[in-house]
CSV table of C-alpha atoms and ligand atoms in Angstrom, one decimal:
chain,number,residue,atom,x,y,z
A,508,MET,CA,-97.1,-54.7,151.1
A,509,SER,CA,-99.0,-53.9,148.2
A,510,SER,CA,-100.0,-57.4,147.2
A,511,ASP,CA,-101.5,-59.8,149.1
A,512,ASN,CA,-99.7,-62.8,147.2
A,513,LEU,CA,-96.0,-63.4,146.7
A,514,SER,CA,-94.6,-64.8,143.0
A,515,LEU,CA,-91.6,-66.5,143.3
A,516,LYS,CA,-88.8,-69.4,141.1
A,517,ILE,CA,-89.0,-72.4,142.5
A,518,GLU,CA,-85.9,-74.7,141.8
A,519,PHE,CA,-85.0,-78.0,142.1
A,520,GLY,CA,-81.8,-80.0,141.0
A,521,GLY,CA,-79.4,-82.4,142.3
A,522,GLY,CA,-82.6,-85.5,140.9
A,523,LEU,CA,-85.0,-83.5,143.9
A,524,GLU,CA,-86.9,-82.6,140.8
A,525,LEU,CA,-88.0,-86.2,140.0
A,526,LEU,CA,-90.5,-85.8,143.0
A,527,PHE,CA,-91.8,-82.9,141.3
A,528,SER,CA,-93.0,-83.8,137.6
A,529,LYS,CA,-89.2,-84.0,136.4
A,530,GLN,CA,-89.7,-80.5,136.5
A,531,ARG,CA,-86.6,-78.3,137.6
A,532,SER,CA,-88.2,-74.5,137.4
A,533,HIS,CA,-91.4,-73.3,138.7
A,534,ASN,CA,-93.2,-70.6,138.6
A,535,ILE,CA,-95.9,-70.1,142.0
A,536,THR,CA,-97.8,-67.6,143.9
A,537,ILE,CA,-98.6,-68.4,148.0
A,538,PRO,CA,-100.2,-65.9,150.4
A,539,ALA,CA,-98.0,-63.3,151.6
A,540,ILE,CA,-99.7,-63.9,154.9
A,541,VAL,CA,-99.7,-67.4,156.0
A,542,ARG,CA,-101.0,-69.3,159.3
A,543,LYS,CA,-98.4,-69.6,162.4
A,544,ASP,CA,-98.3,-73.4,162.0
A,545,ASP,CA,-97.5,-73.9,158.6
A,546,SER,CA,-101.1,-74.8,157.6
A,547,THR,CA,-101.2,-74.8,153.6
A,548,SER,CA,-105.0,-74.6,153.8
A,549,SER,CA,-106.6,-71.4,153.2
A,550,LEU,CA,-106.8,-68.5,155.7
A,551,PRO,CA,-110.5,-68.2,157.6
A,552,GLN,CA,-112.0,-65.3,157.6
A,553,GLU,CA,-112.0,-65.6,161.6
A,554,ASN,CA,-109.8,-63.3,163.7
A,555,ASP,CA,-108.8,-66.2,166.3
A,556,VAL,CA,-106.2,-67.9,164.1
A,557,GLU,CA,-103.0,-66.9,164.5
A,558,THR,CA,-100.6,-65.6,161.3
A,559,LYS,CA,-97.4,-65.3,160.6
A,560,PRO,CA,-95.6,-63.4,156.9
A,561,ALA,CA,-94.9,-66.3,154.9
A,562,ASP,CA,-91.5,-67.7,155.5
A,563,ILE,CA,-88.9,-70.5,154.1
A,564,THR,CA,-90.3,-73.2,156.2
A,565,TYR,CA,-94.1,-72.1,154.9
A,566,LEU,CA,-92.8,-72.4,151.5
A,567,ILE,CA,-91.1,-76.4,152.6
A,568,HIS,CA,-94.9,-77.3,153.5
A,569,HIS,CA,-96.8,-75.1,150.6
A,570,LEU,CA,-94.7,-77.2,148.3
A,571,ARG,CA,-95.1,-80.4,149.3
A,572,ASP,CA,-98.9,-80.5,149.4
A,573,HIS,CA,-99.4,-78.5,146.6
A,574,LEU,CA,-96.7,-79.4,143.9
A,575,LEU,CA,-95.0,-82.2,145.1
A,576,LYS,CA,-96.2,-85.4,143.2
A,577,GLU,CA,-94.8,-88.2,145.5
A,578,ARG,CA,-92.4,-89.4,148.0
A,579,PRO,CA,-92.8,-86.5,150.5
A,580,GLU,CA,-89.9,-88.0,153.2
A,581,LEU,CA,-87.6,-87.4,150.4
A,582,PHE,CA,-88.5,-84.2,150.4
A,583,ILE,CA,-88.8,-82.8,154.3
A,584,GLU,CA,-88.5,-84.1,158.3
A,585,ASN,CA,-89.3,-82.6,161.1
A,586,LYS,CA,-90.8,-79.3,160.0
A,587,THR,CA,-88.0,-78.5,157.3
A,588,VAL,CA,-86.5,-80.1,154.7
A,589,ARG,CA,-84.5,-83.9,154.7
A,590,PRO,CA,-80.9,-83.3,156.1
A,591,GLY,CA,-79.2,-83.7,152.8
A,592,ILE,CA,-80.7,-81.1,151.0
A,593,LEU,CA,-79.5,-77.3,149.9
A,594,VAL,CA,-81.7,-74.7,150.0
A,595,LEU,CA,-80.6,-71.0,148.0
A,596,VAL,CA,-82.3,-67.7,148.3
A,597,ASN,CA,-81.3,-65.8,145.8
A,598,ASP,CA,-78.0,-67.6,145.0
A,599,THR,CA,-77.0,-67.8,149.0
A,600,ASP,CA,-76.7,-70.3,151.0
A,601,TRP,CA,-79.8,-70.1,153.6
A,602,GLU,CA,-78.0,-70.6,156.4
A,603,LEU,CA,-77.1,-66.9,155.7
A,604,GLU,CA,-80.6,-66.3,155.5
A,605,GLY,CA,-81.9,-67.8,158.4
A,606,GLU,CA,-82.9,-71.2,157.7
A,607,GLY,CA,-86.8,-71.6,157.9
A,608,ASP,CA,-86.9,-68.0,158.8
A,609,TYR,CA,-86.1,-66.1,156.4
A,610,GLN,CA,-89.5,-63.8,156.0
A,611,LEU,CA,-90.0,-64.0,151.9
A,612,LYS,CA,-89.8,-61.4,149.2
A,613,ASN,CA,-91.7,-61.3,146.0
A,614,GLY,CA,-89.8,-62.0,143.4
A,615,ASP,CA,-87.4,-64.4,145.7
A,616,GLU,CA,-85.8,-67.3,143.7
A,617,ILE,CA,-85.5,-70.2,146.1
A,618,VAL,CA,-83.4,-73.3,144.6
A,619,PHE,CA,-83.6,-76.3,146.7
A,620,ILE,CA,-80.7,-79.2,146.1
A,621,SER,CA,-80.2,-82.4,146.9
A,622,THR,CA,-76.5,-83.9,147.9
A,623,LEU,CA,-77.5,-87.7,148.1
A,624,HIS,CA,-77.3,-88.6,144.9
A,625,GLY,CA,-75.0,-90.6,143.4
A,626,GLY,CA,-72.0,-89.1,142.7
B,526,MET,CA,-80.8,-56.9,156.8
B,527,ALA,CA,-77.8,-55.5,155.6
B,528,PRO,CA,-75.8,-58.1,153.8
B,529,LYS,CA,-73.2,-60.3,155.5
B,530,LEU,CA,-69.3,-60.2,154.1
B,531,CYS,CA,-67.7,-61.8,153.5
B,532,VAL,CA,-65.0,-63.3,155.9
B,533,LEU,CA,-61.7,-63.6,154.1
B,534,CYS,CA,-61.5,-60.7,152.0
B,535,GLU,CA,-64.1,-58.1,153.6
B,536,THR,CA,-66.4,-56.5,151.0
B,537,ALA,CA,-68.2,-58.9,148.8
B,538,LYS,CA,-71.0,-60.7,149.9
B,539,ALA,CA,-71.2,-63.8,151.8
B,540,MET,CA,-72.4,-66.6,150.1
B,541,LEU,CA,-72.3,-69.8,151.9
B,542,ARG,CA,-71.1,-71.1,155.3
B,543,ARG,CA,-67.9,-72.7,154.6
B,544,PRO,CA,-69.9,-76.8,156.3
B,545,LYS,CA,-66.4,-77.4,158.4
B,546,THR,CA,-65.6,-74.2,159.6
B,547,GLY,CA,-68.8,-72.2,159.8
B,548,GLN,CA,-67.3,-69.8,157.6
B,549,GLN,CA,-69.3,-66.8,155.8
B,550,ILE,CA,-68.0,-66.7,152.6
B,551,CYS,CA,-68.2,-65.2,149.0
B,552,ARG,CA,-68.7,-66.6,145.9
B,553,ASP,CA,-65.2,-66.0,144.4
B,554,CYS,CA,-63.1,-66.7,147.8
B,555,PHE,CA,-65.2,-69.5,148.4
B,556,PHE,CA,-63.5,-71.0,144.4
B,557,TYR,CA,-60.7,-69.9,146.4
B,558,VAL,CA,-60.3,-72.3,149.2
B,559,PHE,CA,-62.3,-75.7,148.1
B,560,GLU,CA,-59.7,-75.8,145.0
B,561,THR,CA,-56.8,-74.7,147.7
B,562,GLU,CA,-57.1,-77.4,150.1
B,563,VAL,CA,-57.4,-80.0,146.8
B,564,HIS,CA,-54.4,-78.7,146.1
B,565,ASN,CA,-52.4,-78.8,149.7
B,566,THR,CA,-54.4,-82.0,150.3
B,567,ILE,CA,-53.0,-83.5,146.9
B,568,VAL,CA,-49.6,-81.9,147.7
B,569,GLU,CA,-49.1,-83.2,151.3
B,570,ALA,CA,-50.2,-87.0,150.0
B,571,LYS,CA,-47.8,-86.4,147.2
B,572,LEU,CA,-50.0,-88.2,144.9
B,573,PHE,CA,-48.5,-87.4,141.7
B,574,LYS,CA,-45.7,-86.6,139.9
B,575,SER,CA,-44.9,-84.6,136.5
B,576,GLY,CA,-45.5,-86.8,133.8
B,577,ASP,CA,-48.5,-88.8,135.3
B,578,SER,CA,-50.9,-89.9,133.3
B,579,VAL,CA,-53.8,-89.8,134.9
B,580,ALA,CA,-57.7,-91.3,134.3
B,581,ILE,CA,-60.7,-89.5,136.0
B,582,GLY,CA,-63.3,-91.9,137.4
B,583,ALA,CA,-66.2,-89.9,135.9
B,584,SER,CA,-69.9,-91.3,136.0
B,585,GLY,CA,-71.0,-87.9,135.4
B,586,GLY,CA,-72.6,-87.4,138.9
B,587,LYS,CA,-71.4,-84.6,141.0
B,588,ASP,CA,-69.1,-86.1,142.2
B,589,SER,CA,-66.4,-87.1,139.2
B,590,THR,CA,-67.9,-83.9,137.8
B,591,VAL,CA,-66.4,-81.7,139.8
B,592,LEU,CA,-63.3,-83.2,140.5
B,593,ALA,CA,-62.8,-83.3,136.3
B,594,TYR,CA,-63.3,-79.8,136.4
B,595,VAL,CA,-60.9,-79.1,139.1
B,596,MET,CA,-57.7,-81.6,138.2
B,597,LYS,CA,-58.0,-79.5,134.7
B,598,THR,CA,-57.9,-76.5,136.9
B,599,LEU,CA,-55.3,-77.6,139.1
B,600,ASN,CA,-53.2,-79.2,136.4
B,601,GLU,CA,-53.1,-75.5,134.9
B,602,ARG,CA,-53.0,-73.2,137.9
B,603,TYR,CA,-49.8,-75.6,139.5
B,604,LYS,CA,-48.5,-77.3,136.6
B,605,TYR,CA,-49.0,-80.4,137.8
B,606,GLY,CA,-48.0,-81.7,134.7
B,607,LEU,CA,-50.7,-84.0,134.2
B,608,GLU,CA,-51.8,-85.9,131.2
B,609,LEU,CA,-55.3,-86.7,131.4
B,610,PHE,CA,-58.0,-89.0,130.4
B,611,LEU,CA,-61.2,-89.2,131.9
B,612,LEU,CA,-62.2,-92.9,132.3
B,613,SER,CA,-66.1,-94.2,132.6
B,614,ILE,CA,-67.5,-97.4,132.6
B,615,ASP,CA,-71.1,-98.9,131.1
B,616,GLU,CA,-72.2,-100.9,133.6
B,617,GLY,CA,-75.1,-101.5,130.7
B,618,ILE,CA,-77.5,-100.0,132.5
B,619,THR,CA,-81.3,-98.6,130.1
B,620,GLY,CA,-82.5,-95.7,131.9
B,621,TYR,CA,-79.2,-94.8,134.3
B,622,ARG,CA,-76.1,-95.5,132.7
B,623,ASP,CA,-77.2,-94.2,129.3
B,624,ASP,CA,-78.0,-90.9,130.5
B,625,SER,CA,-75.1,-90.2,132.3
B,626,LEU,CA,-72.7,-91.5,129.9
B,627,GLU,CA,-74.1,-88.4,127.8
B,628,THR,CA,-72.9,-86.2,130.5
B,629,VAL,CA,-69.7,-87.2,129.9
B,630,LYS,CA,-69.4,-87.1,126.6
B,631,ARG,CA,-70.2,-83.5,126.9
B,632,ASN,CA,-68.0,-83.4,130.2
B,633,GLN,CA,-64.8,-84.8,127.5
B,634,GLN,CA,-65.9,-82.1,125.3
B,635,GLN,CA,-66.3,-79.2,127.6
B,636,TYR,CA,-62.7,-80.1,129.7
B,637,ASP,CA,-61.1,-81.0,126.2
B,638,MET,CA,-60.0,-84.5,127.8
B,639,PRO,CA,-60.0,-87.7,125.8
B,640,LEU,CA,-62.7,-90.0,126.8
B,641,LYS,CA,-62.5,-94.2,127.0
B,642,ILE,CA,-66.0,-95.9,127.9
B,643,LEU,CA,-65.6,-99.1,128.9
B,644,SER,CA,-68.3,-101.8,129.1
B,645,TYR,CA,-69.8,-104.8,130.8
B,646,ASP,CA,-71.1,-106.4,128.3
B,647,GLU,CA,-67.2,-105.6,126.1
B,648,LEU,CA,-65.2,-107.0,128.8
B,649,TYR,CA,-67.6,-110.3,130.8
B,650,GLY,CA,-69.9,-110.0,127.8
B,651,TRP,CA,-72.9,-109.8,130.3
B,652,THR,CA,-74.8,-105.9,131.2
B,653,MET,CA,-76.3,-105.3,134.0
B,654,ASP,CA,-79.8,-105.5,132.6
B,655,ALA,CA,-78.9,-109.4,131.9
B,656,ILE,CA,-77.2,-109.7,134.9
B,657,VAL,CA,-80.4,-109.1,136.6
B,658,ALA,CA,-82.4,-111.1,134.6
B,659,GLN,CA,-80.3,-113.9,135.4
B,660,VAL,CA,-79.7,-113.3,139.4
B,661,GLY,CA,-82.5,-111.0,140.3
B,662,ARG,CA,-82.4,-107.4,142.3
B,663,LYS,CA,-80.6,-109.1,145.7
B,664,ASN,CA,-77.2,-109.6,144.9
B,665,ASN,CA,-77.0,-107.5,142.0
B,666,CYS,CA,-74.8,-105.1,143.8
B,667,THR,CA,-72.5,-107.5,144.9
B,668,PHE,CA,-71.7,-108.1,141.3
B,669,CYS,CA,-72.0,-104.8,140.0
B,670,GLY,CA,-68.4,-103.7,142.3
B,671,VAL,CA,-66.6,-106.7,141.8
B,672,PHE,CA,-67.3,-105.9,137.8
B,673,ARG,CA,-67.0,-102.8,138.1
B,674,ARG,CA,-63.8,-102.2,140.5
B,675,GLN,CA,-61.5,-104.7,137.8
B,676,ALA,CA,-63.4,-103.3,134.8
B,677,LEU,CA,-61.9,-99.8,136.1
B,678,ASP,CA,-58.4,-100.9,136.3
B,679,ARG,CA,-58.4,-102.7,133.1
B,680,GLY,CA,-59.7,-99.5,131.6
B,681,ALA,CA,-57.0,-97.6,132.9
B,682,ALA,CA,-54.3,-100.6,132.1
B,683,MET,CA,-55.7,-99.9,128.0
B,684,LEU,CA,-55.5,-95.9,128.7
B,685,GLY,CA,-51.9,-96.9,129.7
B,686,VAL,CA,-52.0,-94.6,132.4
B,687,ASP,CA,-49.8,-95.0,136.4
B,688,HIS,CA,-53.3,-93.1,138.5
B,689,ILE,CA,-56.9,-93.2,138.4
B,690,VAL,CA,-58.5,-90.3,141.2
B,691,THR,CA,-61.6,-91.3,141.9
B,692,GLY,CA,-64.6,-88.5,142.9
B,693,HIS,CA,-65.3,-89.9,146.9
B,694,ASN,CA,-65.8,-86.5,149.1
B,695,ALA,CA,-65.6,-86.8,153.0
B,696,ASP,CA,-68.5,-87.5,153.5
B,697,ASP,CA,-68.7,-91.1,151.5
B,698,ILE,CA,-65.4,-92.0,153.3
B,699,ALA,CA,-67.2,-91.2,156.6
B,700,GLU,CA,-69.8,-93.7,156.0
B,701,THR,CA,-67.9,-96.5,154.3
B,702,ILE,CA,-66.5,-95.7,158.0
B,703,LEU,CA,-69.0,-96.1,160.2
B,704,MET,CA,-70.1,-99.2,158.3
B,705,ASN,CA,-67.7,-101.5,159.2
B,706,ILE,CA,-67.5,-99.7,162.9
B,707,MET,CA,-71.1,-101.5,162.5
B,708,ARG,CA,-70.0,-104.9,160.3
B,709,GLY,CA,-67.0,-104.9,162.7
B,710,ASP,CA,-64.6,-105.3,160.1
B,711,ILE,CA,-62.0,-103.6,162.0
B,712,ALA,CA,-59.4,-104.2,159.3
B,713,ARG,CA,-60.8,-102.3,156.4
B,714,LEU,CA,-61.0,-99.5,159.3
B,715,GLY,CA,-57.7,-98.2,158.1
B,716,ARG,CA,-57.6,-99.0,154.2
B,717,CYS,CA,-60.9,-96.8,153.6
B,718,THR,CA,-59.2,-94.0,155.2
B,719,ALA,CA,-56.3,-94.3,153.1
B,720,ILE,CA,-55.9,-91.6,151.0
B,721,CYS,CA,-54.0,-93.4,148.4
B,722,THR,CA,-54.3,-97.8,148.0
B,723,GLN,CA,-52.5,-99.5,145.4
B,724,GLY,CA,-52.3,-103.5,145.4
B,725,GLU,CA,-49.6,-105.5,143.6
B,726,ASP,CA,-50.7,-105.6,140.0
B,727,THR,CA,-53.4,-102.9,139.8
B,728,ILE,CA,-52.9,-99.5,138.9
B,729,LYS,CA,-52.9,-96.7,141.8
B,730,ARG,CA,-55.8,-95.0,142.6
B,731,SER,CA,-56.6,-91.9,144.5
B,732,LYS,CA,-59.3,-89.3,146.3
B,733,PRO,CA,-58.5,-86.0,145.9
B,734,PHE,CA,-61.5,-85.4,147.5
B,735,LYS,CA,-61.6,-86.9,150.6
B,736,TYR,CA,-61.3,-84.7,152.6
B,737,ALA,CA,-63.7,-82.1,150.6
B,738,TYR,CA,-67.6,-82.3,152.0
B,739,GLU,CA,-70.5,-82.9,150.0
B,740,LYS,CA,-71.7,-79.1,151.1
B,741,GLU,CA,-69.3,-77.7,149.1
B,742,ILE,CA,-69.2,-80.1,145.8
B,743,VAL,CA,-72.8,-79.5,145.4
B,744,MET,CA,-72.4,-75.5,145.9
B,745,TYR,CA,-69.3,-76.1,144.1
B,746,ALA,CA,-71.2,-77.5,140.8
B,747,TYR,CA,-74.4,-75.1,142.0
B,748,PHE,CA,-72.0,-71.4,141.0
B,749,LYS,CA,-69.9,-72.9,138.4
B,750,LYS,CA,-73.2,-74.5,136.8
B,751,LEU,CA,-71.5,-77.5,136.0
B,752,ASP,CA,-73.0,-80.0,133.8
B,753,TYR,CA,-73.9,-83.1,136.1
B,754,PHE,CA,-76.5,-86.1,136.0
B,755,SER,CA,-77.9,-87.1,139.2
B,756,THR,CA,-80.6,-90.2,139.3
B,757,GLU,CA,-80.4,-93.1,141.9
B,758,CYS,CA,-79.1,-96.7,140.2
B,759,ILE,CA,-82.7,-97.8,139.2
B,760,TYR,CA,-80.9,-100.8,140.7
B,761,SER,CA,-79.2,-100.1,143.5
B,762,PRO,CA,-80.7,-99.5,146.7
B,763,ASP,CA,-78.0,-100.5,149.2
B,764,ALA,CA,-80.3,-100.3,152.5
B,765,TYR,CA,-77.1,-100.5,154.5
B,766,ARG,CA,-75.2,-98.0,153.4
B,767,GLY,CA,-78.7,-95.7,153.0
B,768,HIS,CA,-79.3,-96.3,156.9
B,769,ALA,CA,-75.6,-95.3,157.3
B,770,ARG,CA,-75.6,-92.1,155.0
B,771,ALA,CA,-79.4,-90.6,156.5
B,772,PHE,CA,-77.7,-91.1,160.0
B,773,LEU,CA,-74.0,-89.1,159.5
B,774,LYS,CA,-76.9,-86.2,157.0
B,775,ASP,CA,-78.4,-86.0,160.8
B,776,LEU,CA,-75.2,-86.1,162.5
B,777,GLU,CA,-73.8,-83.2,160.1
B,778,ALA,CA,-77.0,-81.4,160.8
B,779,ALA,CA,-75.9,-80.9,163.9
B,780,ARG,CA,-72.8,-80.5,164.7
B,781,PRO,CA,-71.5,-80.1,160.9
B,782,SER,CA,-67.7,-80.8,161.9
B,783,ALA,CA,-69.1,-84.3,162.3
B,784,ILE,CA,-67.9,-85.6,159.2
B,785,ILE,CA,-64.3,-84.6,159.3
B,786,ASP,CA,-64.0,-85.6,162.9
B,787,ILE,CA,-65.3,-89.2,161.7
B,788,ILE,CA,-62.8,-89.3,159.2
B,789,HIS,CA,-59.6,-88.8,162.1
B,790,SER,CA,-61.1,-91.1,163.8
B,791,GLY,CA,-61.2,-93.1,161.7
B,792,GLU,CA,-57.6,-92.7,160.3
B,793,ALA,CA,-56.4,-93.4,164.4
B,794,PHE,CA,-57.7,-96.1,164.6
B,795,GLU,CA,-54.2,-98.5,164.9
B,796,VAL,CA,-55.0,-102.7,163.2
B,797,LYS,CA,-53.9,-105.0,165.7
B,798,GLU,CA,-51.0,-107.2,163.6
B,799,GLU,CA,-53.2,-110.2,164.4
B,800,VAL,CA,-56.3,-108.5,162.6
B,801,LYS,CA,-54.6,-107.7,160.1
B,802,ALA,CA,-53.5,-111.7,159.3
B,803,THR,CA,-56.9,-112.6,158.3
B,804,GLN,CA,-56.8,-110.9,155.9
B,805,HIS,CA,-55.4,-112.8,152.7
B,806,VAL,CA,-52.3,-112.3,150.7
B,807,GLN,CA,-52.7,-111.9,147.7
B,808,GLN,CA,-51.8,-113.7,144.6
B,809,THR,CA,-52.7,-114.0,140.6
B,810,CYS,CA,-55.9,-114.8,139.6
B,811,GLN,CA,-54.7,-118.5,136.9
B,812,ARG,CA,-57.6,-117.8,134.8
B,813,CYS,CA,-57.5,-114.2,134.2
B,814,GLY,CA,-54.4,-112.5,135.4
B,815,TYR,CA,-55.8,-109.9,138.0
B,816,MET,CA,-55.0,-109.6,141.5
B,817,SER,CA,-56.8,-112.5,143.5
B,818,SER,CA,-56.4,-113.7,147.3
B,819,ASN,CA,-58.0,-116.9,146.0
B,820,PRO,CA,-57.0,-118.9,142.8
B,821,LEU,CA,-59.6,-117.2,140.9
B,822,CYS,CA,-60.8,-113.7,141.3
B,823,LYS,CA,-63.8,-112.8,142.5
B,824,ALA,CA,-65.3,-111.4,139.0
B,825,CYS,CA,-63.8,-115.1,137.5
B,826,THR,CA,-65.7,-116.7,140.0
B,827,LEU,CA,-69.0,-114.7,139.5
B,828,LEU,CA,-68.5,-114.9,135.8
B,829,GLU,CA,-68.6,-118.3,135.5
B,830,GLY,CA,-71.3,-118.8,138.0
B,831,LEU,CA,-74.1,-116.4,135.1
B,832,GLU,CA,-72.3,-118.5,132.5
B,833,ARG,CA,-73.0,-121.8,133.7
B,834,GLY,CA,-76.3,-120.3,134.4
B,835,SER,CA,-75.7,-120.6,138.9
B,836,ALA,CA,-75.2,-117.1,139.6
B,837,GLU,CA,-75.7,-118.5,143.6
B,838,SER,CA,-72.5,-120.2,142.5
B,839,GLY,CA,-70.6,-117.2,143.5
B,840,LEU,CA,-72.0,-116.0,146.1
B,841,THR,CA,-71.9,-118.7,148.5
B,842,GLU,CA,-70.0,-121.9,149.7
B,843,ARG,CA,-72.5,-124.1,149.5
B,844,ALA,CA,-73.8,-122.9,145.6
B,845,ARG,CA,-70.2,-123.4,144.6
B,846,LYS,CA,-68.9,-126.3,146.2
B,847,LYS,CA,-72.9,-127.6,144.7
B,848,LEU,CA,-71.2,-125.9,141.1
B,849,GLU,CA,-67.9,-128.1,141.6
B,850,ALA,CA,-69.6,-131.1,142.2
B,851,GLU,CA,-71.2,-131.2,139.0
B,852,GLY,CA,-67.8,-131.3,137.0
B,853,PRO,CA,-65.0,-129.0,136.3
B,854,THR,CA,-65.4,-125.5,134.4
B,855,PRO,CA,-66.4,-126.3,131.0
B,856,GLU,CA,-63.8,-124.9,127.9
B,857,ASN,CA,-66.4,-123.2,126.0
B,858,ILE,CA,-67.6,-120.3,128.5
B,859,ARG,CA,-66.4,-116.9,128.0
B,860,THR,CA,-64.0,-115.8,130.2
B,861,ILE,CA,-62.0,-112.8,130.6
B,862,PRO,CA,-59.4,-111.5,128.6
B,863,PHE,CA,-55.7,-112.1,130.9
B,864,PHE,CA,-55.4,-109.1,132.1
B,865,ASN,CA,-51.5,-107.8,131.9
B,866,LYS,CA,-50.4,-105.1,133.8
B,867,THR,CA,-46.9,-105.3,134.5
B,868,PRO,CA,-46.6,-104.0,138.4
B,869,SER,CA,-45.3,-100.3,138.5
B,870,GLY,CA,-43.9,-98.6,141.5
B,871,ASN,CA,-43.5,-100.3,145.0
B,872,PRO,CA,-46.6,-102.8,146.2
B,873,GLY,CA,-48.4,-100.9,149.2
B,874,LEU,CA,-51.3,-101.2,150.6
B,875,SER,CA,-54.1,-104.0,149.5
B,876,ILE,CA,-57.9,-102.2,148.0
B,877,ALA,CA,-59.8,-100.6,150.0
B,878,VAL,CA,-63.4,-101.1,150.7
B,879,GLU,CA,-65.6,-100.2,147.6
B,880,ILE,CA,-67.0,-97.0,147.9
B,881,PRO,CA,-70.1,-96.9,145.5
B,882,ALA,CA,-69.5,-93.4,144.0
C,1702,LIG,ZN1,-64.7,-62.2,149.9
C,1703,LIG,ZN1,-60.0,-113.4,137.1
């Protein structure tokens, strides 16, 4: 890994953007290596903290802690997105990419779309 | 990790997993199977005949936006011979409906379809904002549901169409089946699963997306970059439906076929004659001519309550008796213009439970 950070493009749609400052598109930077327990507080220096490469499960926690402005229960539930929210990784259904276990790469575009808002 | 290939064409990269079948397919195959399934639903249920005029109930939301796009596509591809219109109801909700109507107006341009907007204000003399100001936020959804149903029929009559199609999808229908079961409303079960319903003097209504999953509708809109509006109605929260919806989404997460399975269960219920007998015989409203199970239709009853400053009277028996005791209906209150829709087609089923789109 040439860098310790990953730059990601995040998109929200289907009404989910209302929870994120009413803004659909966000560019964020997250650490490439994160805590295995998905805690988003910065990594301590000591070696006894278990780590993992950043994945979508971590990203969901990161978005909740650092980008979400209101009502987290409409976004996250049981360590994943609330049922009814679709996730796309570079335009592909995350169900084909390992869902929360997908390991993020620099430059990835992750889209979250709520299907729960009225038709 | 090598990209997974589409199981249908075996050449392009798979982009989504179909909830109904688990198949991993590419974008183009997805468009094709989604559209073809809707086409098959339309053909099998014999929804249209050549020359029909059809209004698409358009809210600006995802379902009706995708429905308008798919109806236009299929009408051209399979030469249905339909004349298509967009029909929108303006409930008069500032900050919600005015924004979504802008989306519908763009759809009118994008899809090149005539658009009719009928407002509650025009038809009833009351906007939802004014109704909420009088009745508060407790029963406003009752007013809105009753008024919307009649407004759609009247808008369709103004357009001179034979048929209204709405964007209700498989998830909506499964949700309504669950709600009717949990309420013990077995009489409505059969009707809420019907793909097409028609009252005696109302216009035929149908749901071409009856078997289309919400996930696929949203994916379709995303991949096609369709322009839709998504905000919850500011007055809405129908808590009961919200619980049914959350429950259904949990079921779907565990087993994606749950939605279609619930629809099949709903369809398989045979309603006994004695249950059906408790439903009222349909007649015509004395005041406005709309179909009704009582001398006065629900909309006229609610409107009279609003006009006489006793909104409750449209909702409870007790409040209605109290209002009646105050005297007869005053001459000068606003009423709904008389509905002149000549019966067309065969009188079939009566109306199904309203599913908010
Ligand atoms: Zn393919
Ligand atoms: Zn009436």
